[in-house]
């Protein structure tokens, strides 16, 4: 299998500027070379194009909707193309709004192939706000809602069905920041959220056995990795960091256990903000975790 790197250099969905430099930060950190060192074939498709960030205040509960639509259209097409070629798309964000396009394309592909899709959402946030409940209007806080069929009409239904995924098809790990109305949405939708308290009490190992326990034989596993999932002490280069995240070791184990499932089919790496980073540490960290996700291990060759 070939891993296809796709850059989506935008921060139109974010609250803080700078995530648009994420794809190049990952390239500078040696993402392609690192994967090749594990005998994977890698192609870098370069960066997608899209509108600049107009940096407008939130109008009626949502910021930059036309720009977010344009970026996601480009992401959707690029990810769909790689899936058609049989490649593993690795989308380099960009802020987390780009997951709308990538996961919609993956859901459509899985449906046409008759395969089940499972999404693992690694994040400090659940990103399940809608335009009617978001306190910020930033669309990077809304991708999960859109994928479940609940966002603004322009961002819903891209997979060919109103909902790209059902609530039971997504699991959240590392959560520690949920807005007031978002909590109610999580309860109403019945989402499976493994928050930091769960990881504190049960440990990452047990949490991941729960996450991966009922993965079917031909399930396509998609990982949406928001770098703010990590503790900001490890990963300072993010726009919406929240303290109290998983440690480096816990996150490594999480990635290794996903790799062991043998089901990884696609990946988003989002929210790296080089303008806030310390000597590209966060992108370098992301490269280490992505290697583990693709099966690098200390002793096995
Ligand atoms: N919940 C907050 C909001 O909706 C923060 C979202 C942060 N999302 C992210 N992908 N970093 O504005
Ligand atoms: Mn986040
Ligand atoms: Mn996120």
PDB file of C-alpha atoms and ligand atoms in Angstrom:
ATOM      1  CA  UNK A   1       0.000   0.000   0.000  1.00  0.00           C
ATOM      2  CA  UNK A   2       1.080   3.515  -0.807  1.00  0.00           C
ATOM      3  CA  UNK A   3       0.611   6.332   1.696  1.00  0.00           C
ATOM      4  CA  UNK A   4      -0.415   9.558  -0.048  1.00  0.00           C
ATOM      5  CA  UNK A   5       0.379  12.802   1.706  1.00  0.00           C
ATOM      6  CA  UNK A   6      -2.110  15.572   0.969  1.00  0.00           C
ATOM      7  CA  UNK A   7      -1.575  19.080   2.364  1.00  0.00           C
ATOM      8  CA  UNK A   8      -4.556  21.273   3.281  1.00  0.00           C
ATOM      9  CA  UNK A   9      -2.782  24.475   4.323  1.00  0.00           C
ATOM     10  CA  UNK A  10      -5.581  26.482   5.885  1.00  0.00           C
ATOM     11  CA  UNK A  11      -6.711  27.898   9.201  1.00  0.00           C
ATOM     12  CA  UNK A  12     -10.167  29.082   8.060  1.00  0.00           C
ATOM     13  CA  UNK A  13     -11.912  26.926  10.662  1.00  0.00           C
ATOM     14  CA  UNK A  14      -9.692  27.874  13.592  1.00  0.00           C
ATOM     15  CA  UNK A  15      -9.789  30.481  16.343  1.00  0.00           C
ATOM     16  CA  UNK A  16      -6.083  31.300  16.109  1.00  0.00           C
ATOM     17  CA  UNK A  17      -4.094  31.771  12.922  1.00  0.00           C
ATOM     18  CA  UNK A  18      -1.136  29.593  11.909  1.00  0.00           C
ATOM     19  CA  UNK A  19      -2.453  26.037  11.377  1.00  0.00           C
ATOM     20  CA  UNK A  20      -2.163  26.636   7.629  1.00  0.00           C
ATOM     21  CA  UNK A  21       1.570  26.090   8.009  1.00  0.00           C
ATOM     22  CA  UNK A  22       1.005  22.579   9.390  1.00  0.00           C
ATOM     23  CA  UNK A  23       1.671  20.623   6.176  1.00  0.00           C
ATOM     24  CA  UNK A  24       5.098  22.167   5.640  1.00  0.00           C
ATOM     25  CA  UNK A  25       5.989  21.733   9.317  1.00  0.00           C
ATOM     26  CA  UNK A  26       5.295  18.005   8.898  1.00  0.00           C
ATOM     27  CA  UNK A  27       7.409  17.907   5.743  1.00  0.00           C
ATOM     28  CA  UNK A  28      10.273  19.711   7.477  1.00  0.00           C
ATOM     29  CA  UNK A  29       9.960  17.228  10.363  1.00  0.00           C
ATOM     30  CA  UNK A  30      10.561  14.446   7.815  1.00  0.00           C
ATOM     31  CA  UNK A  31       7.172  12.738   7.643  1.00  0.00           C
ATOM     32  CA  UNK A  32       7.687  11.115   4.223  1.00  0.00           C
ATOM     33  CA  UNK A  33      11.229   9.954   5.001  1.00  0.00           C
ATOM     34  CA  UNK A  34      10.158   8.536   8.366  1.00  0.00           C
ATOM     35  CA  UNK A  35       7.432   6.431   6.776  1.00  0.00           C
ATOM     36  CA  UNK A  36       9.792   5.281   4.027  1.00  0.00           C
ATOM     37  CA  UNK A  37      12.264   4.109   6.657  1.00  0.00           C
ATOM     38  CA  UNK A  38       9.572   1.619   7.670  1.00  0.00           C
ATOM     39  CA  UNK A  39       9.446   0.297   4.102  1.00  0.00           C
ATOM     40  CA  UNK A  40       6.239   2.067   3.194  1.00  0.00           C
ATOM     41  CA  UNK A  41       5.764   3.619  -0.225  1.00  0.00           C
ATOM     42  CA  UNK A  42       5.022   7.309   0.150  1.00  0.00           C
ATOM     43  CA  UNK A  43       3.948   9.894  -2.391  1.00  0.00           C
ATOM     44  CA  UNK A  44       3.581  13.563  -1.505  1.00  0.00           C
ATOM     45  CA  UNK A  45       0.798  15.087  -3.605  1.00  0.00           C
ATOM     46  CA  UNK A  46       1.752  18.593  -2.479  1.00  0.00           C
ATOM     47  CA  UNK A  47      -0.677  21.157  -1.149  1.00  0.00           C
ATOM     48  CA  UNK A  48      -4.271  21.741  -2.152  1.00  0.00           C
ATOM     49  CA  UNK A  49      -5.342  25.254  -3.074  1.00  0.00           C
ATOM     50  CA  UNK A  50      -8.186  27.223  -1.561  1.00  0.00           C
ATOM     51  CA  UNK A  51      -9.292  30.688  -0.534  1.00  0.00           C
ATOM     52  CA  UNK A  52      -7.311  32.816   1.909  1.00  0.00           C
ATOM     53  CA  UNK A  53      -8.553  33.299   5.449  1.00  0.00           C
ATOM     54  CA  UNK A  54     -10.741  36.433   5.415  1.00  0.00           C
ATOM     55  CA  UNK A  55     -10.437  36.671   9.216  1.00  0.00           C
ATOM     56  CA  UNK A  56     -13.985  37.837   9.752  1.00  0.00           C
ATOM     57  CA  UNK A  57     -15.846  37.939  13.053  1.00  0.00           C
ATOM     58  CA  UNK A  58     -18.524  35.294  13.552  1.00  0.00           C
ATOM     59  CA  UNK A  59     -21.737  36.220  11.730  1.00  0.00           C
ATOM     60  CA  UNK A  60     -24.858  34.319  12.854  1.00  0.00           C
ATOM     61  CA  UNK A  61     -22.915  31.694  14.783  1.00  0.00           C
ATOM     62  CA  UNK A  62     -20.507  30.600  12.085  1.00  0.00           C
ATOM     63  CA  UNK A  63     -17.220  31.900  10.706  1.00  0.00           C
ATOM     64  CA  UNK A  64     -15.889  31.624   7.166  1.00  0.00           C
ATOM     65  CA  UNK A  65     -18.501  29.171   5.920  1.00  0.00           C
ATOM     66  CA  UNK A  66     -17.887  29.709   2.156  1.00  0.00           C
ATOM     67  CA  UNK A  67     -14.126  29.328   2.643  1.00  0.00           C
ATOM     68  CA  UNK A  68     -14.555  26.187   4.740  1.00  0.00           C
ATOM     69  CA  UNK A  69     -16.800  24.743   2.017  1.00  0.00           C
ATOM     70  CA  UNK A  70     -14.208  25.510  -0.673  1.00  0.00           C
ATOM     71  CA  UNK A  71     -11.332  23.928   1.264  1.00  0.00           C
ATOM     72  CA  UNK A  72     -13.350  20.858   2.082  1.00  0.00           C
ATOM     73  CA  UNK A  73     -14.402  20.402  -1.505  1.00  0.00           C
ATOM     74  CA  UNK A  74     -10.734  20.235  -2.478  1.00  0.00           C
ATOM     75  CA  UNK A  75     -10.012  17.838   0.391  1.00  0.00           C
ATOM     76  CA  UNK A  76     -12.967  15.624  -0.490  1.00  0.00           C
ATOM     77  CA  UNK A  77     -11.865  15.282  -4.121  1.00  0.00           C
ATOM     78  CA  UNK A  78      -8.226  14.623  -3.266  1.00  0.00           C
ATOM     79  CA  UNK A  79      -9.019  11.998  -0.630  1.00  0.00           C
ATOM     80  CA  UNK A  80     -11.589  10.305  -2.891  1.00  0.00           C
ATOM     81  CA  UNK A  81      -9.012  10.131  -5.672  1.00  0.00           C
ATOM     82  CA  UNK A  82      -6.437   8.404  -3.437  1.00  0.00           C
ATOM     83  CA  UNK A  83      -8.998   5.883  -2.204  1.00  0.00           C
ATOM     84  CA  UNK A  84      -9.938   5.068  -5.789  1.00  0.00           C
ATOM     85  CA  UNK A  85      -6.260   4.381  -6.481  1.00  0.00           C
ATOM     86  CA  UNK A  86      -6.159   2.027  -3.495  1.00  0.00           C
ATOM     87  CA  UNK A  87      -3.846   4.310  -1.529  1.00  0.00           C
ATOM     88  CA  UNK A  88      -3.909   5.288   2.136  1.00  0.00           C
ATOM     89  CA  UNK A  89      -4.676   9.027   2.296  1.00  0.00           C
ATOM     90  CA  UNK A  90      -2.810  10.952   4.981  1.00  0.00           C
ATOM     91  CA  UNK A  91      -4.369  14.401   5.166  1.00  0.00           C
ATOM     92  CA  UNK A  92      -2.067  17.029   6.647  1.00  0.00           C
ATOM     93  CA  UNK A  93      -4.050  19.952   8.076  1.00  0.00           C
ATOM     94  CA  UNK A  94      -4.819  22.597   8.458  1.00  0.00           C
ATOM     95  CA  UNK A  95      -7.311  23.040  11.216  1.00  0.00           C
ATOM     96  CA  UNK A  96      -9.751  20.257  12.095  1.00  0.00           C
ATOM     97  CA  UNK A  97     -12.537  21.493   9.798  1.00  0.00           C
ATOM     98  CA  UNK A  98     -10.800  19.589   6.972  1.00  0.00           C
ATOM     99  CA  UNK A  99     -11.987  16.312   8.535  1.00  0.00           C
ATOM    100  CA  UNK A 100     -15.424  17.040   7.083  1.00  0.00           C
ATOM    101  CA  UNK A 101     -14.129  16.569   3.544  1.00  0.00           C
ATOM    102  CA  UNK A 102     -11.800  13.687   4.297  1.00  0.00           C
ATOM    103  CA  UNK A 103     -14.194  11.578   6.356  1.00  0.00           C
ATOM    104  CA  UNK A 104     -17.104  12.266   3.973  1.00  0.00           C
ATOM    105  CA  UNK A 105     -14.993  10.919   1.100  1.00  0.00           C
ATOM    106  CA  UNK A 106     -13.949   7.900   3.163  1.00  0.00           C
ATOM    107  CA  UNK A 107     -17.540   7.169   4.189  1.00  0.00           C
ATOM    108  CA  UNK A 108     -18.689   7.290   0.585  1.00  0.00           C
ATOM    109  CA  UNK A 109     -15.850   4.973  -0.463  1.00  0.00           C
ATOM    110  CA  UNK A 110     -16.637   2.489   2.300  1.00  0.00           C
ATOM    111  CA  UNK A 111     -20.304   2.447   1.377  1.00  0.00           C
ATOM    112  CA  UNK A 112     -19.575   1.685  -2.278  1.00  0.00           C
ATOM    113  CA  UNK A 113     -17.193  -1.092  -1.190  1.00  0.00           C
ATOM    114  CA  UNK A 114     -19.634  -2.527   1.314  1.00  0.00           C
ATOM    115  CA  UNK A 115     -17.151  -2.007   4.128  1.00  0.00           C
ATOM    116  CA  UNK A 116     -17.825  -0.676   7.601  1.00  0.00           C
ATOM    117  CA  UNK A 117     -16.138   2.535   8.704  1.00  0.00           C
ATOM    118  CA  UNK A 118     -14.869   3.203  12.203  1.00  0.00           C
ATOM    119  CA  UNK A 119     -13.499   6.610  13.195  1.00  0.00           C
ATOM    120  CA  UNK A 120     -11.148   7.123  16.145  1.00  0.00           C
ATOM    121  CA  UNK A 121     -11.112  10.811  17.140  1.00  0.00           C
ATOM    122  CA  UNK A 122      -7.982  11.720  19.124  1.00  0.00           C
ATOM    123  CA  UNK A 123      -8.590  15.175  20.554  1.00  0.00           C
ATOM    124  CA  UNK A 124      -8.926  17.321  23.673  1.00  0.00           C
ATOM    125  CA  UNK A 125     -12.290  18.390  22.219  1.00  0.00           C
ATOM    126  CA  UNK A 126     -15.278  16.492  20.830  1.00  0.00           C
ATOM    127  CA  UNK A 127     -15.832  19.010  17.976  1.00  0.00           C
ATOM    128  CA  UNK A 128     -19.551  18.268  17.958  1.00  0.00           C
ATOM    129  CA  UNK A 129     -20.803  21.871  18.087  1.00  0.00           C
ATOM    130  CA  UNK A 130     -23.251  23.139  15.480  1.00  0.00           C
ATOM    131  CA  UNK A 131     -23.789  26.701  14.297  1.00  0.00           C
ATOM    132  CA  UNK A 132     -26.690  26.981  16.726  1.00  0.00           C
ATOM    133  CA  UNK A 133     -24.734  25.960  19.852  1.00  0.00           C
ATOM    134  CA  UNK A 134     -21.094  26.874  19.138  1.00  0.00           C
ATOM    135  CA  UNK A 135     -19.804  29.534  21.523  1.00  0.00           C
ATOM    136  CA  UNK A 136     -17.139  30.614  19.013  1.00  0.00           C
ATOM    137  CA  UNK A 137     -18.554  30.048  15.523  1.00  0.00           C
ATOM    138  CA  UNK A 138     -15.278  28.357  14.564  1.00  0.00           C
ATOM    139  CA  UNK A 139     -15.970  25.424  12.280  1.00  0.00           C
ATOM    140  CA  UNK A 140     -13.036  23.374  13.596  1.00  0.00           C
ATOM    141  CA  UNK A 141     -15.304  22.827  16.601  1.00  0.00           C
ATOM    142  CA  UNK A 142     -18.056  21.377  14.361  1.00  0.00           C
ATOM    143  CA  UNK A 143     -16.730  18.614  12.057  1.00  0.00           C
ATOM    144  CA  UNK A 144     -18.174  15.716  14.065  1.00  0.00           C
ATOM    145  CA  UNK A 145     -21.628  17.308  14.107  1.00  0.00           C
ATOM    146  CA  UNK A 146     -21.466  17.830  10.330  1.00  0.00           C
ATOM    147  CA  UNK A 147     -20.441  14.206   9.763  1.00  0.00           C
ATOM    148  CA  UNK A 148     -23.323  13.023  11.954  1.00  0.00           C
ATOM    149  CA  UNK A 149     -25.719  15.084   9.810  1.00  0.00           C
ATOM    150  CA  UNK A 150     -26.226  18.055  12.119  1.00  0.00           C
ATOM    151  CA  UNK A 151     -24.266  21.045  10.853  1.00  0.00           C
ATOM    152  CA  UNK A 152     -25.050  23.834   8.381  1.00  0.00           C
ATOM    153  CA  UNK A 153     -26.673  22.476   5.198  1.00  0.00           C
ATOM    154  CA  UNK A 154     -23.623  23.431   3.111  1.00  0.00           C
ATOM    155  CA  UNK A 155     -21.426  21.028   5.099  1.00  0.00           C
ATOM    156  CA  UNK A 156     -23.818  18.115   5.567  1.00  0.00           C
ATOM    157  CA  UNK A 157     -24.534  15.175   3.275  1.00  0.00           C
ATOM    158  CA  UNK A 158     -21.332  15.080   1.261  1.00  0.00           C
ATOM    159  CA  UNK A 159     -20.941  11.315   1.560  1.00  0.00           C
ATOM    160  CA  UNK A 160     -24.201  10.764  -0.311  1.00  0.00           C
ATOM    161  CA  UNK A 161     -26.225  10.210   2.858  1.00  0.00           C
ATOM    162  CA  UNK A 162     -27.311  12.882   5.299  1.00  0.00           C
ATOM    163  CA  UNK A 163     -25.044  11.332   7.935  1.00  0.00           C
ATOM    164  CA  UNK A 164     -21.607  10.152   6.817  1.00  0.00           C
ATOM    165  CA  UNK A 165     -21.260   8.180  10.045  1.00  0.00           C
ATOM    166  CA  UNK A 166     -23.590   6.989  12.798  1.00  0.00           C
ATOM    167  CA  UNK A 167     -22.908   7.843  16.464  1.00  0.00           C
ATOM    168  CA  UNK A 168     -21.766   4.267  17.162  1.00  0.00           C
ATOM    169  CA  UNK A 169     -19.155   4.492  14.365  1.00  0.00           C
ATOM    170  CA  UNK A 170     -16.983   7.068  16.169  1.00  0.00           C
ATOM    171  CA  UNK A 171     -15.014   6.883  19.414  1.00  0.00           C
ATOM    172  CA  UNK A 172     -13.303   9.783  21.142  1.00  0.00           C
ATOM    173  CA  UNK A 173     -10.081   9.530  23.135  1.00  0.00           C
ATOM    174  CA  UNK A 174      -8.376  12.160  25.291  1.00  0.00           C
ATOM    175  CA  UNK A 175     -11.362  14.477  25.742  1.00  0.00           C
ATOM    176  CA  UNK A 176     -11.146  17.157  28.427  1.00  0.00           C
ATOM    177  CA  UNK A 177     -12.862  20.236  26.990  1.00  0.00           C
ATOM    178  CA  UNK A 178     -16.532  20.134  26.056  1.00  0.00           C
ATOM    179  CA  UNK A 179     -18.745  23.234  25.775  1.00  0.00           C
ATOM    180  CA  UNK A 180     -21.989  23.439  27.776  1.00  0.00           C
ATOM    181  CA  UNK A 181     -24.441  22.685  24.975  1.00  0.00           C
ATOM    182  CA  UNK A 182     -22.003  20.244  23.424  1.00  0.00           C
ATOM    183  CA  UNK A 183     -22.398  18.063  26.519  1.00  0.00           C
ATOM    184  CA  UNK A 184     -26.087  17.786  25.854  1.00  0.00           C
ATOM    185  CA  UNK A 185     -25.460  16.941  22.198  1.00  0.00           C
ATOM    186  CA  UNK A 186     -23.108  14.120  23.250  1.00  0.00           C
ATOM    187  CA  UNK A 187     -25.768  12.690  25.551  1.00  0.00           C
ATOM    188  CA  UNK A 188     -28.567  12.994  23.017  1.00  0.00           C
ATOM    189  CA  UNK A 189     -26.510  11.381  20.268  1.00  0.00           C
ATOM    190  CA  UNK A 190     -25.189   8.668  22.582  1.00  0.00           C
ATOM    191  CA  UNK A 191     -21.552   9.244  21.604  1.00  0.00           C
ATOM    192  CA  UNK A 192     -18.845   7.025  23.088  1.00  0.00           C
ATOM    193  CA  UNK A 193     -16.428   9.412  24.753  1.00  0.00           C
ATOM    194  CA  UNK A 194     -13.349   8.096  26.546  1.00  0.00           C
ATOM    195  CA  UNK A 195     -12.479  11.263  28.425  1.00  0.00           C
ATOM    196  CA  UNK A 196      -9.304  11.904  30.424  1.00  0.00           C
ATOM    197  CA  UNK A 197     -10.953  10.712  33.608  1.00  0.00           C
ATOM    198  CA  UNK A 198     -11.622   7.369  31.938  1.00  0.00           C
ATOM    199  CA  UNK A 199      -7.978   7.127  30.900  1.00  0.00           C
ATOM    200  CA  UNK A 200      -6.861   8.151  34.423  1.00  0.00           C
ATOM    201  CA  UNK A 201      -9.020   5.496  36.043  1.00  0.00           C
ATOM    202  CA  UNK A 202      -8.616   2.608  33.602  1.00  0.00           C
ATOM    203  CA  UNK A 203      -5.342   3.396  31.858  1.00  0.00           C
ATOM    204  CA  UNK A 204      -4.666   3.767  28.142  1.00  0.00           C
ATOM    205  CA  UNK A 205      -4.178   0.028  27.649  1.00  0.00           C
ATOM    206  CA  UNK A 206      -7.622  -0.946  28.903  1.00  0.00           C
ATOM    207  CA  UNK A 207      -9.219   2.061  27.169  1.00  0.00           C
ATOM    208  CA  UNK A 208      -7.778   1.004  23.824  1.00  0.00           C
ATOM    209  CA  UNK A 209      -8.944  -2.597  24.240  1.00  0.00           C
ATOM    210  CA  UNK A 210     -12.438  -1.143  24.694  1.00  0.00           C
ATOM    211  CA  UNK A 211     -12.042   1.105  21.661  1.00  0.00           C
ATOM    212  CA  UNK A 212     -10.805  -1.678  19.395  1.00  0.00           C
ATOM    213  CA  UNK A 213     -12.701  -4.671  20.785  1.00  0.00           C
ATOM    214  CA  UNK A 214     -15.486  -5.024  18.215  1.00  0.00           C
ATOM    215  CA  UNK A 215     -13.608  -4.082  15.036  1.00  0.00           C
ATOM    216  CA  UNK A 216     -14.853  -6.326  12.254  1.00  0.00           C
ATOM    217  CA  UNK A 217     -12.651  -8.206   9.788  1.00  0.00           C
ATOM    218  CA  UNK A 218     -13.034  -5.743   6.935  1.00  0.00           C
ATOM    219  CA  UNK A 219     -13.668  -2.549   8.847  1.00  0.00           C
ATOM    220  CA  UNK A 220     -11.869   0.520   7.511  1.00  0.00           C
ATOM    221  CA  UNK A 221     -10.339   2.363  10.451  1.00  0.00           C
ATOM    222  CA  UNK A 222      -9.878   6.103  10.113  1.00  0.00           C
ATOM    223  CA  UNK A 223      -7.890   8.054  12.699  1.00  0.00           C
ATOM    224  CA  UNK A 224      -8.489  11.789  13.030  1.00  0.00           C
ATOM    225  CA  UNK A 225      -5.534  13.029  15.071  1.00  0.00           C
ATOM    226  CA  UNK A 226      -5.816  16.550  16.481  1.00  0.00           C
ATOM    227  CA  UNK A 227      -2.424  17.343  18.050  1.00  0.00           C
ATOM    228  CA  UNK A 228      -4.122  19.196  20.892  1.00  0.00           C
ATOM    229  CA  UNK A 229      -5.092  15.737  22.177  1.00  0.00           C
ATOM    230  CA  UNK A 230      -1.637  15.654  23.741  1.00  0.00           C
ATOM    231  CA  UNK A 231      -0.704  17.559  26.812  1.00  0.00           C
ATOM    232  CA  UNK A 232       0.517  21.041  25.758  1.00  0.00           C
ATOM    233  CA  UNK A 233       3.753  20.335  27.665  1.00  0.00           C
ATOM    234  CA  UNK A 234       4.552  17.785  24.951  1.00  0.00           C
ATOM    235  CA  UNK A 235       2.826  19.546  22.073  1.00  0.00           C
ATOM    236  CA  UNK A 236       2.919  23.337  22.493  1.00  0.00           C
ATOM    237  CA  UNK A 237       2.300  24.112  18.819  1.00  0.00           C
ATOM    238  CA  UNK A 238      -1.516  24.101  18.850  1.00  0.00           C
ATOM    239  CA  UNK A 239      -4.072  26.908  18.846  1.00  0.00           C
ATOM    240  CA  UNK A 240      -6.483  25.507  21.439  1.00  0.00           C
ATOM    241  CA  UNK A 241      -4.324  23.597  23.910  1.00  0.00           C
ATOM    242  CA  UNK A 242      -5.868  22.260  27.118  1.00  0.00           C
ATOM    243  CA  UNK A 243      -3.747  20.983  29.954  1.00  0.00           C
ATOM    244  CA  UNK A 244      -4.117  17.500  31.359  1.00  0.00           C
ATOM    245  CA  UNK A 245      -3.777  15.427  28.195  1.00  0.00           C
ATOM    246  CA  UNK A 246      -2.261  11.982  27.643  1.00  0.00           C
ATOM    247  CA  UNK A 247       1.480  11.708  28.132  1.00  0.00           C
ATOM    248  CA  UNK A 248       3.952  10.803  25.429  1.00  0.00           C
ATOM    249  CA  UNK A 249       4.014   7.176  26.596  1.00  0.00           C
ATOM    250  CA  UNK A 250       0.245   6.889  26.768  1.00  0.00           C
ATOM    251  CA  UNK A 251      -0.138   8.285  23.267  1.00  0.00           C
ATOM    252  CA  UNK A 252       2.548   5.936  21.922  1.00  0.00           C
ATOM    253  CA  UNK A 253       0.675   2.968  23.352  1.00  0.00           C
ATOM    254  CA  UNK A 254      -2.565   4.244  21.835  1.00  0.00           C
ATOM    255  CA  UNK A 255      -0.937   4.452  18.404  1.00  0.00           C
ATOM    256  CA  UNK A 256       0.751   1.042  18.716  1.00  0.00           C
ATOM    257  CA  UNK A 257      -2.482  -0.656  19.691  1.00  0.00           C
ATOM    258  CA  UNK A 258      -4.265   0.908  16.711  1.00  0.00           C
ATOM    259  CA  UNK A 259      -1.422  -0.322  14.473  1.00  0.00           C
ATOM    260  CA  UNK A 260      -1.761  -3.834  15.925  1.00  0.00           C
ATOM    261  CA  UNK A 261      -5.422  -3.903  14.889  1.00  0.00           C
ATOM    262  CA  UNK A 262      -4.186  -3.981  11.290  1.00  0.00           C
ATOM    263  CA  UNK A 263      -7.200  -1.990  10.128  1.00  0.00           C
ATOM    264  CA  UNK A 264      -5.806   1.527   9.607  1.00  0.00           C
ATOM    265  CA  UNK A 265      -6.999   2.796   6.235  1.00  0.00           C
ATOM    266  CA  UNK A 266      -6.661   6.585   6.420  1.00  0.00           C
ATOM    267  CA  UNK A 267      -5.494   9.382   8.682  1.00  0.00           C
ATOM    268  CA  UNK A 268      -5.879  13.105   9.366  1.00  0.00           C
ATOM    269  CA  UNK A 269      -3.079  14.961  11.197  1.00  0.00           C
ATOM    270  CA  UNK A 270      -4.460  18.370  12.098  1.00  0.00           C
ATOM    271  CA  UNK A 271      -4.151  21.519  14.202  1.00  0.00           C
ATOM    272  CA  UNK A 272      -0.353  21.796  14.234  1.00  0.00           C
ATOM    273  CA  UNK A 273       0.332  25.516  14.522  1.00  0.00           C
ATOM    274  CA  UNK A 274       4.003  26.256  13.748  1.00  0.00           C
ATOM    275  CA  UNK A 275       3.536  29.917  14.713  1.00  0.00           C
ATOM    276  CA  UNK A 276       2.985  28.805  18.306  1.00  0.00           C
ATOM    277  CA  UNK A 277       5.465  25.938  18.312  1.00  0.00           C
ATOM    278  CA  UNK A 278       8.924  25.594  19.838  1.00  0.00           C
ATOM    279  CA  UNK A 279      11.493  24.630  17.193  1.00  0.00           C
ATOM    280  CA  UNK A 280       8.990  22.425  15.304  1.00  0.00           C
ATOM    281  CA  UNK A 281       8.651  20.111  18.297  1.00  0.00           C
ATOM    282  CA  UNK A 282       4.953  19.442  17.736  1.00  0.00           C
ATOM    283  CA  UNK A 283       5.377  18.417  14.100  1.00  0.00           C
ATOM    284  CA  UNK A 284       8.320  16.200  15.085  1.00  0.00           C
ATOM    285  CA  UNK A 285       6.172  14.606  17.760  1.00  0.00           C
ATOM    286  CA  UNK A 286       3.417  14.033  15.220  1.00  0.00           C
ATOM    287  CA  UNK A 287       5.905  12.297  12.927  1.00  0.00           C
ATOM    288  CA  UNK A 288       6.904   9.955  15.771  1.00  0.00           C
ATOM    289  CA  UNK A 289       3.298   9.058  16.508  1.00  0.00           C
ATOM    290  CA  UNK A 290       2.446   8.545  12.856  1.00  0.00           C
ATOM    291  CA  UNK A 291       5.335   6.093  12.565  1.00  0.00           C
ATOM    292  CA  UNK A 292       3.898   4.100  15.463  1.00  0.00           C
ATOM    293  CA  UNK A 293       0.469   4.234  13.893  1.00  0.00           C
ATOM    294  CA  UNK A 294       1.909   2.657  10.765  1.00  0.00           C
ATOM    295  CA  UNK A 295       3.505  -0.123  12.755  1.00  0.00           C
ATOM    296  CA  UNK A 296       6.933   1.050  13.866  1.00  0.00           C
ATOM    297  CA  UNK A 297       7.919  -0.739  17.051  1.00  0.00           C
ATOM    298  CA  UNK A 298      10.991  -0.708  19.258  1.00  0.00           C
ATOM    299  CA  UNK A 299      11.943  -4.355  18.796  1.00  0.00           C
ATOM    300  CA  UNK A 300      10.060  -5.773  15.821  1.00  0.00           C
ATOM    301  CA  UNK A 301      11.629  -5.091  12.453  1.00  0.00           C
TER     302      UNK A 301
HETATM  303  N1  LIG B   1     -15.103  23.781  21.551  1.00  0.00           N
HETATM  304  C1  LIG B   1     -14.406  24.937  21.091  1.00  0.00           C
HETATM  305  C2  LIG B   1     -15.176  25.601  19.958  1.00  0.00           C
HETATM  306  O1  LIG B   1     -16.065  24.989  19.412  1.00  0.00           O
HETATM  307  C3  LIG B   1     -12.996  24.596  20.649  1.00  0.00           C
HETATM  308  C4  LIG B   1     -12.903  23.669  19.483  1.00  0.00           C
HETATM  309  C5  LIG B   1     -11.497  23.280  19.196  1.00  0.00           C
HETATM  310  N2  LIG B   1     -11.427  22.393  18.086  1.00  0.00           N
HETATM  311  C6  LIG B   1     -10.290  21.963  17.532  1.00  0.00           C
HETATM  312  N3  LIG B   1     -10.397  21.170  16.481  1.00  0.00           N
HETATM  313  N4  LIG B   1      -9.137  22.321  18.009  1.00  0.00           N
HETATM  314  O2  LIG B   1     -14.894  26.715  19.598  1.00  0.00           O
HETATM  315 MN1  LIG B   2      -8.899  19.864  19.631  1.00  0.00          MN
HETATM  316 MN1  LIG B   3     -10.296  18.810  16.953  1.00  0.00          MN
END
